[in-house]
Amino acid sequence: ITSPIAFDILPLKLHPFSQSTPTGLDCVGWKRRISAPVITDGALDKTALPDDVGSEEDLYEDFRSSNHRYGHPGGGGEQLAINELISDGSVVYAEALWDHVTMDDQELGFKAGDVIEVMDATNKEWWWGRILDSEGWFPASFVRLRVNQDEPMEDYPLKVEGGKEDDSRRFGMGQTTKDQMRTNVINEIISTERDYIKHLKDICEGYIKQCRKRADMFTEEQLKTIFGNIEDIYRCQKKFVKALEKKFNKDHPHLSEVGSCFLEYQTEFQIYSEYCNNHPNACMELSRLTKVNKYVYFFEACRLLQKMIDISLDGFLLTPVQKICKYPLQLAELLKYTNPQHRDFKDVEAALNAMKNVARLINERKRRLENIDKIAQWQSSIEDWEGEDVLVRSSELIYSGELAKISHPQAKSQQRMFFLFDHQLVCCKKDLLRRDILYYKSRINMDDMEILDVEDGKDKDFNISVKNAFKLHCRDTEEVHLFCAKKPEQKQRWLKAFENERRQVQLDQETGFSITEVQKKQAMLNASKQHHAGKPKAVTRPYYDFLMRQKHPTLPTTLPQQQVFMLAEPKRKPSNFWQNISRLTPFRK
């Protein structure tokens, strides 16, 4: 490998060769029978593959007669490449993506942004590295290799007292050096994009096309589950790479102006949300099918006929998840080496923020889809439910709590439990004896309501004295609902919650967020089955199994806590769905 960017570790270590990844996905690979070339975003080295692989039928019979089955690969292309460089005397640097805090003296602690010298990458999960005078093990998933391996260490910001960075050396970088660094990043973006297109084409033509020919083995519903909307992604990426190539300056790559391309396609990239949300389902469906030998043989025959690298299908299908994670990191690297005077600077800066927002949106949509199962379970626990399901109009619990509801004409006060979802407020009554049981009473359409703050004292509409009160007023019918909280702070939390509900509805309209009828029906069906079973449904995440089992006698035995299914940011605000409900109304067991 002569170029410092001839190989590439994907930023979140979501690499098909990896046996354990931050997504928790167990990407089972085929046992290696050919030497695996180094790949970049799914690029294939055709020279490492046989020219004549025979017909599909021959391959099918060949694998049937052999005892070929899934197994983990013996090594990863990127680890081989890194260790070859290290053994040749080259220095390999990685940048920390997240903090690694440890109390183990055998592990190497660092902060996000630190530069680590990689000394041994033999193991996939834990690498041995050095920072100044400290050496130790560190999780490979917490770092990414520097795009510019030839960038001198003195050009990196130094940590000084007080935790601040000394940028003096960075600004001392010569313009020629900075232009070369920008050239390296531009070349990486263009080359990985071309490789990614080839990868998507292989999946669509090598697998999907062949699967559709076998109606006896696959239904359209199964294919939708396994491949999601990857064909839509392929069409989108083909247009995107053409736009990139138009902006690519072949003679002087550092002058290329690619930022506008990302801004132009930021909305279209939201199609990755559907794919990422479906990916766990794809893994489970593949896991089920590959328990039958004929599917194992068939998928392997498809791979060989398309002359694809020696990785199983679930490894290939992970690449779109990796790709959308990588854009913010690539753009951050590009911005780092783009002068403020460069014509592309403002567009790259805006593109970086845009792609971060795309990633956040995908994370948020994933969280919302996870919530619909919880909402369905909650509804199934409510007694005497009437009318349409909550999921018909809502997908998010905004707030919940106990309030006194005052009704006309006698101004009678009733203590009720209220659950504020987007578009509606659901009212329930607690059982007199078993306070953990709730009975459905009514609901209010929030789209027609305006919230009125009521001062303490006598209310004219209801002719009673109130404290910590507010009203919901229907604009169409002039109907008024009066509520009282026990404490002033509780009232303020409710008023804030109503603001958040309207903001959430507006955001959903702007971003086009919606839940399909199939997803709603499936969630309610699952909740119904669980309710009739009489016990809570266990959370099953089969793609975490391998991650949690992974141990190594000479390596740290605990896995880093940050290895979770994340698409962009290493940390995410936890959902307060269960806290809001379980704190107030423990579900009936």
Steps between C-alpha positions, in 0.01 A plus 500: 500500500667817385231759560412614854132461410527174314301336776225634717352409835136607506454762771277299730682174428185371331703285266371181338809313617439594860356224717373748754396853416364804681158427356495173687443321172656159470621515141577136443751451221586207276804293575771634281602292201667781308726781614283800579608827345485823695165665435383858525130544569431166340742530208587168340837392374412289199852368467452298817192322366482207259409582141292193435262412777266283296121513485268560789381141487856363509585719795180405676579130469865554584417671827223253576748212472752683716438578865535870440333714762527830674809571704691803615784613276846434623615860459404840365654672203550824688682331789731322255576828325568687824727231641690478171570872524602468865729204428661698216594769748228749407327700770119470493291763676133493600277777628274442801132544417379475861641511852629170635491513880651201677629399843692202362875562487520266197271729297585830333278790599449798270265781405320565174740665258816342642742350249610143577788309349368154409765241586304178458167443323503120492179474699179639349353640820798626700812663362824580681605864479710775646442865596819674610646269769183299563421168328206263529198333343223715358172418316550518124143624457588823684743621236539554127824498305619843396433565134835679478744255655787712374385808691769581758401472864616852568220627277241360738363718780680448827328465836622760744418582858135568561391249236513753215664436168807681373424574136822685432664205328192420297489852364868475423423229238623605160242572233649234269470238774142602574408482132646149484299398806183634339586312182525178701158552657336593167652191337373285785145638465495444122660153507286366786188631329585316178574184693171534688308524172666177383406338829132601471490382139633159604231464766218604264616294202682219677245424771163673451478419128580133561262477798211629290556215256435252781139561597504151651753618759416867564182703524501871418435570867812305597711688247368830633598393851848384401599779261279786616513798265859440387395530136375854570831574671687368195310733267559796732871430536549470122370853457706623795830359372439659159451836671822447697700414189380817326644703788823297515806683365721218367802723436483679835284293741549744787309761299195273468176646636296203623317656795205608285437137396433394858272799552305413186444137604451542876123447472534193277742344748211470744402180316774335706268531799270227368794274421669542839174442686438181305854364530448303826198331337716411200758338727237294678339386175839401357586317820176303468551415133864397532406226743387320183788379286344576163490873584864492610600337170283738300641819656855373455431416136367854446815646653734295285308560178527874564871456593453672834745488789484216753248646747151379586191688384427655839849650492430661162164635618671683786681736260219758452482536879875560502484746213255746648711499820810588307390816320521734805847367580623545144362853484654587837834382365450703181409815693813457711719544192290764321615859539227752592589683178435190290189527279378168642542591868147628574336216308710235677422657837127503418519146357659371821214641708246370246634144508514505879135601496421214259669257738314644798172475312568133422579436866183678606284305255649175624418598857144592402446168326628318807245696705197384306536149644506648850193712427316194371595306814379788716162512324455124537539540877214754522160355592178588312679666210264667254541649155800497269846390606744764624735414212242609243596861572794495741852363526654680797418534868579861588405507870278331758378570851209535738265800483164603639249542219208732566185445295179692435230549613553420870871592484578154631868422555638157404855370540615345173818378336582682175733390221598766249593358159555691180151601376304371801461499878376170647313497832498191726366413844688297761337191648380565855666190645782425259660832419717345230192431283369777275161535331453700184265799543542746211738685270542855371607595149793738552495626141183699581611634836669810629662509846399774742691578819261567791594724793438382854162615632140480390440380144216676320411215265462238773418737789742330740832585662797326336873469559776384260241483223497513119238452231470329164268700275358357177503764227218337300244402765601747778520199733719566805688247719636615838792322671676555832843376603604437860807724486605806295802316355273220378283754320806652331616158385161439340501839325848424369384155388217651296753726325719198427203311358424773247869528413521124443195504271647786297838327472337178380316694232820673387708183487223279362522251788226237498439141603370257243176311552694175496723617785200613705314172450807293579562693822142451615509131405820447700353681799182293480694174497708614795193612694329164454817319606463671837860609537724767357672411177872457540715738301676285243797642315670202338753720329639587848568137589843466349606840630414406856668158477825629354794445736874470457734358767774756435275799438266708718200286589250785508359663193492879469161638597488731199456205262133554426295537184572859407508665162676827561555624852676280761257619765123533480246637740318196641130464435288587803201300376513226762601736779196716431261208508650251749561777753128567509322182395682170544374260238296203612708184499 
